[in-house]
PDB file of C-alpha atoms and ligand atoms in Angstrom:
ATOM      1  CA  MET R 831      97.146 102.192  76.147  1.00 91.00           C
ATOM      2  CA  LEU R 832     100.135 104.318  76.965  1.00 94.00           C
ATOM      3  CA  ALA R 833     103.196 102.565  75.567  1.00 96.00           C
ATOM      4  CA  ARG R 834     103.544 100.697  72.291  1.00 97.00           C
ATOM      5  CA  ARG R 835     107.146  99.591  72.137  1.00 98.00           C
ATOM      6  CA  ALA R 836     110.251  99.333  74.294  1.00 98.00           C
ATOM      7  CA  TYR R 837     113.572  99.542  72.476  1.00 98.00           C
ATOM      8  CA  ILE R 838     117.217 100.484  72.746  1.00 97.00           C
ATOM      9  CA  PRO R 839     118.336 103.179  70.295  1.00 96.00           C
ATOM     10  CA  ASP R 840     121.164 101.980  68.036  1.00 92.00           C
ATOM     11  CA  ASP R 841     123.555 104.649  69.227  1.00 92.00           C
ATOM     12  CA  LEU R 842     123.221 103.459  72.828  1.00 92.00           C
ATOM     13  CA  LEU R 843     123.986  99.808  72.102  1.00 89.00           C
ATOM     14  CA  PRO R 844     127.553  98.841  73.040  1.00 84.00           C
ATOM     15  CA  SER R 845     129.533  98.121  69.884  1.00 81.00           C
ATOM     16  CA  GLY R 846     130.844  94.650  69.105  1.00 77.00           C
ATOM     17  CA  LEU R 847     129.186  91.283  68.731  1.00 78.00           C
ATOM     18  CA  PRO R 848     126.052  90.591  70.821  1.00 74.00           C
ATOM     19  CA  ASP R 849     127.956  87.889  72.772  1.00 77.00           C
ATOM     20  CA  SER R 850     130.601  90.328  73.926  1.00 84.00           C
ATOM     21  CA  ARG R 851     128.122  92.767  75.409  1.00 87.00           C
ATOM     22  CA  PRO R 852     127.792  93.214  79.172  1.00 89.00           C
ATOM     23  CA  TRP R 853     125.005  91.705  81.298  1.00 92.00           C
ATOM     24  CA  PRO R 854     122.038  91.899  80.911  1.00 94.00           C
ATOM     25  CA  LEU R 855     122.343  92.278  77.137  1.00 95.00           C
ATOM     26  CA  THR R 856     123.434  88.636  77.047  1.00 94.00           C
ATOM     27  CA  VAL R 857     120.148  87.408  78.591  1.00 96.00           C
ATOM     28  CA  PRO R 858     118.289  86.002  75.523  1.00 97.00           C
ATOM     29  CA  CYS R 859     115.055  88.010  75.903  1.00 98.00           C
ATOM     30  CA  VAL R 860     117.023  91.220  76.490  1.00 97.00           C
ATOM     31  CA  ALA R 861     119.300  90.472  73.524  1.00 95.00           C
ATOM     32  CA  GLN R 862     116.243  90.050  71.287  1.00 96.00           C
ATOM     33  CA  MET R 863     114.735  93.287  72.578  1.00 97.00           C
ATOM     34  CA  ALA R 864     118.016  95.063  71.863  1.00 95.00           C
ATOM     35  CA  GLU R 865     117.831  93.796  68.280  1.00 94.00           C
ATOM     36  CA  GLU R 866     114.198  94.432  67.441  1.00 96.00           C
ATOM     37  CA  GLY R 867     112.429  96.093  70.356  1.00 97.00           C
ATOM     38  CA  MET R 868     109.410  94.630  72.166  1.00 98.00           C
ATOM     39  CA  LEU R 869     105.901  95.503  70.991  1.00 98.00           C
ATOM     40  CA  PHE R 870     102.921  95.949  73.290  1.00 98.00           C
ATOM     41  CA  GLU R 871      99.639  95.436  71.513  1.00 97.00           C
ATOM     42  CA  ARG R 872      97.097  95.132  74.312  1.00 97.00           C
ATOM     43  CA  PRO R 873      96.404  96.964  77.563  1.00 96.00           C
ATOM     44  CA  ILE R 874      97.552  93.964  79.599  1.00 97.00           C
ATOM     45  CA  THR R 875     100.697  91.994  78.815  1.00 98.00           C
ATOM     46  CA  PHE R 876     102.044  89.110  80.865  1.00 98.00           C
ATOM     47  CA  LEU R 877     105.670  88.051  80.808  1.00 98.00           C
ATOM     48  CA  VAL R 878     105.908  84.346  81.526  1.00 98.00           C
ATOM     49  CA  GLY R 879     109.030  82.193  81.786  1.00 97.00           C
ATOM     50  CA  GLU R 880     111.262  80.091  83.997  1.00 96.00           C
ATOM     51  CA  ASN R 881     113.233  81.510  86.927  1.00 95.00           C
ATOM     52  CA  GLY R 882     116.259  83.319  85.586  1.00 96.00           C
ATOM     53  CA  SER R 883     114.774  83.955  82.147  1.00 97.00           C
ATOM     54  CA  GLY R 884     114.966  87.740  82.583  1.00 97.00           C
ATOM     55  CA  LYS R 885     111.429  88.806  83.551  1.00 96.00           C
ATOM     56  CA  SER R 886     112.458  90.921  86.533  1.00 93.00           C
ATOM     57  CA  THR R 887     115.308  92.478  84.586  1.00 94.00           C
ATOM     58  CA  LEU R 888     112.832  93.563  81.908  1.00 96.00           C
ATOM     59  CA  VAL R 889     110.100  94.778  84.265  1.00 94.00           C
ATOM     60  CA  GLU R 890     112.540  96.808  86.376  1.00 91.00           C
ATOM     61  CA  ALA R 891     114.029  98.449  83.309  1.00 94.00           C
ATOM     62  CA  PHE R 892     110.529  99.171  81.938  1.00 94.00           C
ATOM     63  CA  ALA R 893     109.661 100.860  85.227  1.00 90.00           C
ATOM     64  CA  GLU R 894     112.804 102.972  85.255  1.00 89.00           C
ATOM     65  CA  ALA R 895     112.428 104.014  81.645  1.00 91.00           C
ATOM     66  CA  TRP R 896     108.936 105.237  82.546  1.00 89.00           C
ATOM     67  CA  GLY R 897     110.250 107.204  85.507  1.00 85.00           C
ATOM     68  CA  LEU R 898     109.154 104.779  88.212  1.00 81.00           C
ATOM     69  CA  ASP R 899     111.500 103.658  90.963  1.00 69.00           C
ATOM     70  CA  ALA R 900     113.001 100.217  90.194  1.00 64.00           C
ATOM     71  CA  ARG R 901     112.797  99.388  93.901  1.00 62.00           C
ATOM     72  CA  GLY R 902     109.019  99.566  93.630  1.00 61.00           C
ATOM     73  CA  GLY R 903     106.566 102.322  94.382  1.00 60.00           C
ATOM     74  CA  ARG R 904     104.226 104.767  92.821  1.00 59.00           C
ATOM     75  CA  ALA R 905     104.806 107.343  90.116  1.00 59.00           C
ATOM     76  CA  GLY R 906     105.229 110.959  91.030  1.00 53.00           C
ATOM     77  CA  ARG R 907     107.495 110.258  93.975  1.00 53.00           C
ATOM     78  CA  LYS R 908     110.289 112.691  94.599  1.00 48.00           C
ATOM     79  CA  TYR R 909     113.918 111.710  94.110  1.00 45.00           C
ATOM     80  CA  VAL R 910     113.165 108.910  91.658  1.00 49.00           C
ATOM     81  CA  ASN R 911     115.387 110.574  89.097  1.00 53.00           C
ATOM     82  CA  ASP R 912     118.251 111.099  91.538  1.00 57.00           C
ATOM     83  CA  ARG R 913     119.059 107.424  91.768  1.00 62.00           C
ATOM     84  CA  PRO R 914     121.317 105.670  89.317  1.00 72.00           C
ATOM     85  CA  LYS R 915     119.331 103.427  87.014  1.00 79.00           C
ATOM     86  CA  THR R 916     120.083  99.805  86.249  1.00 85.00           C
ATOM     87  CA  VAL R 917     122.174  99.111  83.137  1.00 89.00           C
ATOM     88  CA  LEU R 918     119.123  98.274  81.052  1.00 94.00           C
ATOM     89  CA  GLY R 919     116.906 101.006  82.532  1.00 92.00           C
ATOM     90  CA  ASP R 920     119.473 103.495  81.356  1.00 91.00           C
ATOM     91  CA  LEU R 921     119.511 102.194  77.765  1.00 95.00           C
ATOM     92  CA  LEU R 922     115.808 101.604  77.294  1.00 96.00           C
ATOM     93  CA  ARG R 923     113.330 103.996  75.677  1.00 96.00           C
ATOM     94  CA  TRP R 924     109.551 103.930  75.267  1.00 96.00           C
ATOM     95  CA  GLU R 925     107.606 104.618  72.131  1.00 97.00           C
ATOM     96  CA  THR R 926     104.367 106.009  73.577  1.00 95.00           C
ATOM     97  CA  THR R 927     100.815 106.608  72.413  1.00 95.00           C
ATOM     98  CA  ALA R 928      99.502 110.192  72.518  1.00 93.00           C
ATOM     99  CA  ALA R 929      97.981 109.498  75.947  1.00 90.00           C
ATOM    100  CA  GLY R 930     101.268 108.005  77.103  1.00 91.00           C
ATOM    101  CA  ALA R 931     103.244 111.006  75.899  1.00 90.00           C
ATOM    102  CA  ARG R 932     100.931 113.340  77.865  1.00 87.00           C
ATOM    103  CA  GLN R 933     101.489 111.354  81.061  1.00 83.00           C
ATOM    104  CA  LYS R 934     105.193 110.951  80.615  1.00 80.00           C
ATOM    105  CA  SER R 935     105.915 114.595  79.860  1.00 78.00           C
ATOM    106  CA  GLY R 936     103.385 116.013  82.312  1.00 73.00           C
ATOM    107  CA  PRO R 937     104.212 117.249  85.803  1.00 72.00           C
ATOM    108  CA  ARG R 938     105.543 114.599  88.178  1.00 67.00           C
ATOM    109  CA  THR R 939     102.526 114.836  90.451  1.00 66.00           C
ATOM    110  CA  LYS R 940     100.155 114.097  87.571  1.00 67.00           C
ATOM    111  CA  ARG R 941     101.863 110.853  86.690  1.00 69.00           C
ATOM    112  CA  ARG R 942      99.889 107.783  87.437  1.00 71.00           C
ATOM    113  CA  GLY R 943     101.491 104.447  87.759  1.00 75.00           C
ATOM    114  CA  TYR R 944     102.962 101.970  90.092  1.00 75.00           C
ATOM    115  CA  PHE R 945     105.714  99.419  90.134  1.00 79.00           C
ATOM    116  CA  LEU R 946     104.603  96.596  92.324  1.00 77.00           C
ATOM    117  CA  ARG R 947     107.120  94.039  93.420  1.00 73.00           C
ATOM    118  CA  ALA R 948     106.250  91.481  96.015  1.00 66.00           C
ATOM    119  CA  GLU R 949     109.176  92.334  98.305  1.00 60.00           C
ATOM    120  CA  THR R 950     108.539  96.056  98.574  1.00 58.00           C
ATOM    121  CA  ALA R 951     104.768  95.670  98.542  1.00 56.00           C
ATOM    122  CA  PHE R 952     105.001  93.747 101.804  1.00 55.00           C
ATOM    123  CA  GLY R 953     107.006  96.526 103.467  1.00 56.00           C
ATOM    124  CA  PHE R 954     104.612  99.044 102.014  1.00 56.00           C
ATOM    125  CA  MET R 955     101.628  97.165 103.392  1.00 55.00           C
ATOM    126  CA  GLU R 956     103.143  97.271 106.866  1.00 55.00           C
ATOM    127  CA  ALA R 957     103.790 100.979 106.613  1.00 56.00           C
ATOM    128  CA  ILE R 958     100.250 101.861 105.638  1.00 55.00           C
ATOM    129  CA  SER R 959      98.272  99.262 107.572  1.00 55.00           C
ATOM    130  CA  GLY R 960      95.900 100.938 109.976  1.00 55.00           C
ATOM    131  CA  MET R 961      96.187 104.297 108.172  1.00 54.00           C
ATOM    132  CA  ARG R 962      92.574 105.012 107.435  1.00 51.00           C
ATOM    133  CA  GLY R 963      91.609 107.767 105.084  1.00 48.00           C
ATOM    134  CA  TYR R 964      93.917 106.736 102.326  1.00 49.00           C
ATOM    135  CA  TRP R 965      91.352 103.989 101.797  1.00 52.00           C
ATOM    136  CA  GLU R 966      88.151 103.376 103.636  1.00 57.00           C
ATOM    137  CA  GLU R 967      88.976  99.978 105.026  1.00 61.00           C
ATOM    138  CA  ASP R 968      91.336  99.382 107.908  1.00 64.00           C
ATOM    139  CA  THR R 969      93.942  97.132 106.355  1.00 62.00           C
ATOM    140  CA  SER R 970      95.567  96.304 109.711  1.00 63.00           C
ATOM    141  CA  GLU R 971      92.631  94.029 110.447  1.00 66.00           C
ATOM    142  CA  MET R 972      93.028  92.173 107.201  1.00 67.00           C
ATOM    143  CA  SER R 973      95.215  89.298 106.270  1.00 68.00           C
ATOM    144  CA  HIS R 974      98.205  90.033 104.109  1.00 66.00           C
ATOM    145  CA  GLY R 975      96.500  88.967 100.915  1.00 70.00           C
ATOM    146  CA  GLU R 976      93.260  90.826 101.674  1.00 71.00           C
ATOM    147  CA  GLY R 977      95.057  94.032 102.571  1.00 69.00           C
ATOM    148  CA  PHE R 978      97.197  93.743  99.516  1.00 67.00           C
ATOM    149  CA  LEU R 979      94.158  93.514  97.258  1.00 71.00           C
ATOM    150  CA  THR R 980      92.448  96.428  99.029  1.00 71.00           C
ATOM    151  CA  VAL R 981      95.464  98.608  98.504  1.00 66.00           C
ATOM    152  CA  LEU R 982      95.735  97.514  94.898  1.00 69.00           C
ATOM    153  CA  ALA R 983      92.068  98.200  94.247  1.00 71.00           C
ATOM    154  CA  ASN R 984      92.434 101.752  95.571  1.00 69.00           C
ATOM    155  CA  MET R 985      95.637 102.453  93.812  1.00 65.00           C
ATOM    156  CA  PHE R 986      94.410 101.187  90.536  1.00 62.00           C
ATOM    157  CA  ARG R 987      91.530 103.589  90.108  1.00 64.00           C
ATOM    158  CA  GLU R 988      93.371 105.764  87.643  1.00 67.00           C
ATOM    159  CA  PRO R 989      94.525 104.957  84.146  1.00 77.00           C
ATOM    160  CA  GLY R 990      98.264 104.899  84.716  1.00 86.00           C
ATOM    161  CA  PHE R 991     101.087 102.596  83.779  1.00 90.00           C
ATOM    162  CA  TYR R 992     101.359  99.596  86.082  1.00 88.00           C
ATOM    163  CA  LEU R 993     104.321  97.277  86.223  1.00 91.00           C
ATOM    164  CA  MET R 994     104.173  94.203  88.398  1.00 90.00           C
ATOM    165  CA  ASP R 995     106.599  91.471  89.304  1.00 91.00           C
ATOM    166  CA  GLU R 996     104.877  88.296  90.483  1.00 90.00           C
ATOM    167  CA  PRO R 997     101.998  90.008  92.316  1.00 86.00           C
ATOM    168  CA  GLU R 998     100.479  86.586  92.995  1.00 88.00           C
ATOM    169  CA  ALA R 999     103.068  85.856  95.700  1.00 82.00           C
ATOM    170  CA  ALA R1000     100.738  86.790  98.614  1.00 75.00           C
ATOM    171  CA  LEU R1001      97.512  85.636  97.047  1.00 81.00           C
ATOM    172  CA  SER R1002      95.328  82.564  97.339  1.00 85.00           C
ATOM    173  CA  PHE R1003      93.564  81.107  94.322  1.00 91.00           C
ATOM    174  CA  THR R1004      90.411  83.142  95.053  1.00 89.00           C
ATOM    175  CA  SER R1005      92.407  86.316  95.636  1.00 83.00           C
ATOM    176  CA  CYS R1006      94.198  85.724  92.347  1.00 87.00           C
ATOM    177  CA  LEU R1007      90.796  85.706  90.668  1.00 90.00           C
ATOM    178  CA  ARG R1008      90.034  89.073  92.288  1.00 85.00           C
ATOM    179  CA  LEU R1009      93.305  90.379  90.948  1.00 86.00           C
ATOM    180  CA  VAL R1010      92.298  89.129  87.482  1.00 91.00           C
ATOM    181  CA  ASN R1011      89.109  91.163  87.881  1.00 89.00           C
ATOM    182  CA  LEU R1012      91.109  94.249  88.917  1.00 85.00           C
ATOM    183  CA  LEU R1013      93.562  93.865  86.069  1.00 89.00           C
ATOM    184  CA  TYR R1014      90.770  93.386  83.581  1.00 91.00           C
ATOM    185  CA  ASP R1015      89.002  96.568  84.759  1.00 86.00           C
ATOM    186  CA  LEU R1016      92.280  98.465  84.643  1.00 85.00           C
ATOM    187  CA  GLY R1017      92.853  97.371  81.062  1.00 90.00           C
ATOM    188  CA  GLU R1018      89.335  98.523  80.123  1.00 89.00           C
ATOM    189  CA  SER R1019      89.906 101.902  81.806  1.00 86.00           C
ATOM    190  CA  GLY R1020      92.717 102.999  79.500  1.00 88.00           C
ATOM    191  CA  ALA R1021      95.515 101.965  81.832  1.00 90.00           C
ATOM    192  CA  GLN R1022      98.340  99.695  80.795  1.00 94.00           C
ATOM    193  CA  VAL R1023      99.734  96.765  82.715  1.00 94.00           C
ATOM    194  CA  ILE R1024     102.888  94.748  82.165  1.00 96.00           C
ATOM    195  CA  CYS R1025     103.121  91.900  84.629  1.00 96.00           C
ATOM    196  CA  ALA R1026     105.692  89.150  85.170  1.00 96.00           C
ATOM    197  CA  THR R1027     103.977  86.077  86.544  1.00 97.00           C
ATOM    198  CA  HIS R1028     104.201  82.361  87.224  1.00 96.00           C
ATOM    199  CA  SER R1029     100.455  82.165  87.796  1.00 96.00           C
ATOM    200  CA  PRO R1030      98.373  80.372  85.173  1.00 97.00           C
ATOM    201  CA  VAL R1031      95.348  82.038  86.800  1.00 97.00           C
ATOM    202  CA  LEU R1032      96.600  85.584  86.209  1.00 97.00           C
ATOM    203  CA  ALA R1033      97.927  84.766  82.741  1.00 98.00           C
ATOM    204  CA  ALA R1034      94.389  83.752  81.711  1.00 98.00           C
ATOM    205  CA  THR R1035      93.043  87.306  82.166  1.00 98.00           C
ATOM    206  CA  PRO R1036      90.641  87.812  79.232  1.00 97.00           C
ATOM    207  CA  GLY R1037      92.012  89.874  76.381  1.00 97.00           C
ATOM    208  CA  ALA R1038      95.579  89.875  77.690  1.00 98.00           C
ATOM    209  CA  ASP R1039      98.662  89.312  75.593  1.00 98.00           C
ATOM    210  CA  ILE R1040     101.252  86.808  76.767  1.00 98.00           C
ATOM    211  CA  ILE R1041     104.938  87.009  75.958  1.00 98.00           C
ATOM    212  CA  GLU R1042     106.876  83.877  76.839  1.00 98.00           C
ATOM    213  CA  VAL R1043     110.552  84.463  77.616  1.00 98.00           C
ATOM    214  CA  GLY R1044     113.289  81.846  77.749  1.00 97.00           C
ATOM    215  CA  ASP R1045     116.420  80.550  76.079  1.00 97.00           C
ATOM    216  CA  HIS R1046     114.837  81.302  72.696  1.00 97.00           C
ATOM    217  CA  GLY R1047     114.427  85.006  73.557  1.00 98.00           C
ATOM    218  CA  PHE R1048     110.793  86.073  73.618  1.00 98.00           C
ATOM    219  CA  ARG R1049     107.692  85.242  71.608  1.00 98.00           C
ATOM    220  CA  ARG R1050     103.951  85.818  71.811  1.00 98.00           C
ATOM    221  CA  THR R1051     102.238  82.670  73.016  1.00 98.00           C
ATOM    222  CA  LYS R1052      98.645  81.659  73.567  1.00 98.00           C
ATOM    223  CA  TRP R1053      97.714  80.715  77.121  1.00 98.00           C
ATOM    224  CA  GLU R1054      96.918  77.127  76.183  1.00 98.00           C
ATOM    225  CA  ASP R1055     100.343  76.751  74.538  1.00 98.00           C
ATOM    226  CA  LEU R1056     102.391  78.000  77.520  1.00 98.00           C
ATOM    227  CA  ALA R1057     104.870  75.542  79.066  1.00 96.00           C
ATOM    228  CA  LEU R1058     103.630  76.824  82.452  1.00 96.00           C
ATOM    229  CA  VAL R1059     100.045  75.780  81.720  1.00 97.00           C
ATOM    230  CA  ASP R1060     101.129  72.413  80.363  1.00 96.00           C
ATOM    231  CA  HIS R1061     103.141  71.695  83.536  1.00 94.00           C
ATOM    232  CA  TRP R1062     100.287  72.674  85.852  1.00 96.00           C
ATOM    233  CA  ARG R1063      97.748  70.716  83.891  1.00 96.00           C
ATOM    234  CA  ARG R1064      99.809  67.565  83.894  1.00 94.00           C
ATOM    235  CA  TYR R1065     100.817  67.951  87.534  1.00 94.00           C
ATOM    236  CA  MET R1066      97.226  68.468  88.697  1.00 95.00           C
ATOM    237  CA  ASN R1067      96.107  65.464  86.681  1.00 95.00           C
ATOM    238  CA  ASN R1068      98.694  63.171  88.144  1.00 94.00           C
ATOM    239  CA  PRO R1069     101.176  64.549  90.721  1.00 94.00           C
ATOM    240  CA  ALA R1070     102.758  61.127  91.212  1.00 92.00           C
ATOM    241  CA  ALA R1071     103.971  61.055  87.611  1.00 88.00           C
ATOM    242  CA  TYR R1072     105.995  64.233  88.275  1.00 87.00           C
ATOM    243  CA  LEU R1073     107.082  63.382  91.783  1.00 89.00           C
ATOM    244  CA  ARG R1074     108.635  60.115  90.680  1.00 88.00           C
ATOM    245  CA  TYR R1075     111.306  62.121  88.868  1.00 84.00           C
ATOM    246  CA  VAL R1076     111.698  64.683  91.642  1.00 83.00           C
ATOM    247  CA  THR R1077     112.345  62.129  94.369  1.00 83.00           C
ATOM    248  CA  GLU R1078     114.343  59.669  92.287  1.00 77.00           C
ATOM    249  CA  GLN R1079     117.813  59.139  93.771  1.00 60.00           C
TER     250      GLN R1079
HETATM  251  N1  ADP M 950     123.041  92.171  88.894  1.00 74.24           N
HETATM  252  C1  ADP M 950     123.184  91.080  88.120  1.00 74.24           C
HETATM  253  N2  ADP M 950     124.366  90.834  87.506  1.00 74.24           N
HETATM  254  C2  ADP M 950     124.547  89.750  86.719  1.00 74.24           C
HETATM  255  N3  ADP M 950     123.569  88.849  86.468  1.00 74.24           N
HETATM  256  C3  ADP M 950     122.384  89.034  87.047  1.00 74.24           C
HETATM  257  C4  ADP M 950     122.114  90.155  87.909  1.00 74.24           C
HETATM  258  N4  ADP M 950     120.821  90.083  88.331  1.00 74.24           N
HETATM  259  C5  ADP M 950     120.316  88.965  87.756  1.00 74.24           C
HETATM  260  N5  ADP M 950     121.239  88.331  86.989  1.00 74.24           N
HETATM  261  C6  ADP M 950     121.017  87.121  86.150  1.00 74.24           C
HETATM  262  O1  ADP M 950     120.210  87.520  85.034  1.00 74.24           O
HETATM  263  C7  ADP M 950     119.287  86.497  84.671  1.00 74.24           C
HETATM  264  C8  ADP M 950     117.861  87.031  84.674  1.00 74.24           C
HETATM  265  O2  ADP M 950     117.441  87.283  86.013  1.00 74.24           O
HETATM  266  P1  ADP M 950     115.959  87.777  86.384  1.00 74.24           P
HETATM  267  O3  ADP M 950     115.600  88.925  85.516  1.00 74.24           O
HETATM  268  O4  ADP M 950     115.939  88.025  87.856  1.00 74.24           O
HETATM  269  O5  ADP M 950     115.076  86.496  86.008  1.00 74.24           O
HETATM  270  P2  ADP M 950     113.553  86.160  86.379  1.00 74.24           P
HETATM  271  O6  ADP M 950     112.917  87.370  86.978  1.00 74.24           O
HETATM  272  O7  ADP M 950     112.924  85.742  85.079  1.00 74.24           O
HETATM  273  O8  ADP M 950     113.607  85.000  87.338  1.00 74.24           O
HETATM  274  C9  ADP M 950     119.525  85.372  85.673  1.00 74.24           C
HETATM  275  O9  ADP M 950     120.387  84.435  85.067  1.00 74.24           O
HETATM  276  C10 ADP M 950     120.210  86.044  86.840  1.00 74.24           C
HETATM  277  O10 ADP M 950     121.023  85.153  87.533  1.00 74.24           O
HETATM  278 MG1   MG M 951     111.983  87.605  88.813  1.00 74.24          MG
END
């Protein structure tokens, strides 16, 4: 593991009552992190929660605070530090492990890590498809999902810090299982992954920690207790019971 805790130092917090603070400090999970920090206890952590609960806001700020570009991309890129950070990325700090401190303070080119967001990953895939040598396979002959996994598999060979925002977007059920396998291996290799997801398949990665975010703020939750899993289970059992409400006039 590389990072143990994300927090905002007291002297950086805007003064005044929590309610009067600017966005995104008013988003419940961010407000809770501002109060007490967020602990990371396992190599893989999933952030799960409804749309608008603050997952992307957190993951982007985590990336920036680690020196990764919030627009997505790999560590060690030039110019990352020349761009203004997001509000939260600017306030956030990492408490690292010894291995994390070595990576973070080392030369830019030695940094390993990647911020993967679905939007930029697609553009990235287009840019590199057909470029052999970077990886053995020719990704231009693959489907989007296949190429995506090939690129991920190659990129993930080193124990860096990986932040992901809904990486399941391009992936089928079977491809999601391959991503679970990749994530699991990454976790075992000394890397660290923090991943926002709506996928009950990804969230079930063995040994992973799950933090559920929502109106309550954030809390550690077991996979079987997630609202996401409950919804999927009940929907798969009986879609009609859900659809009655959806189509009711
Ligand atoms: N630049 C912004 N300024 C103000 N509010 C924003 C901005 N970006 C997102 N929000 C709001 O912050 C909340 C959290 O958004 P987001 O982190 O994207 O949620 P999630 O990724 O969990 O769907 C949402 O209510 C969203 O509308
Ligand atoms: Mg999001």
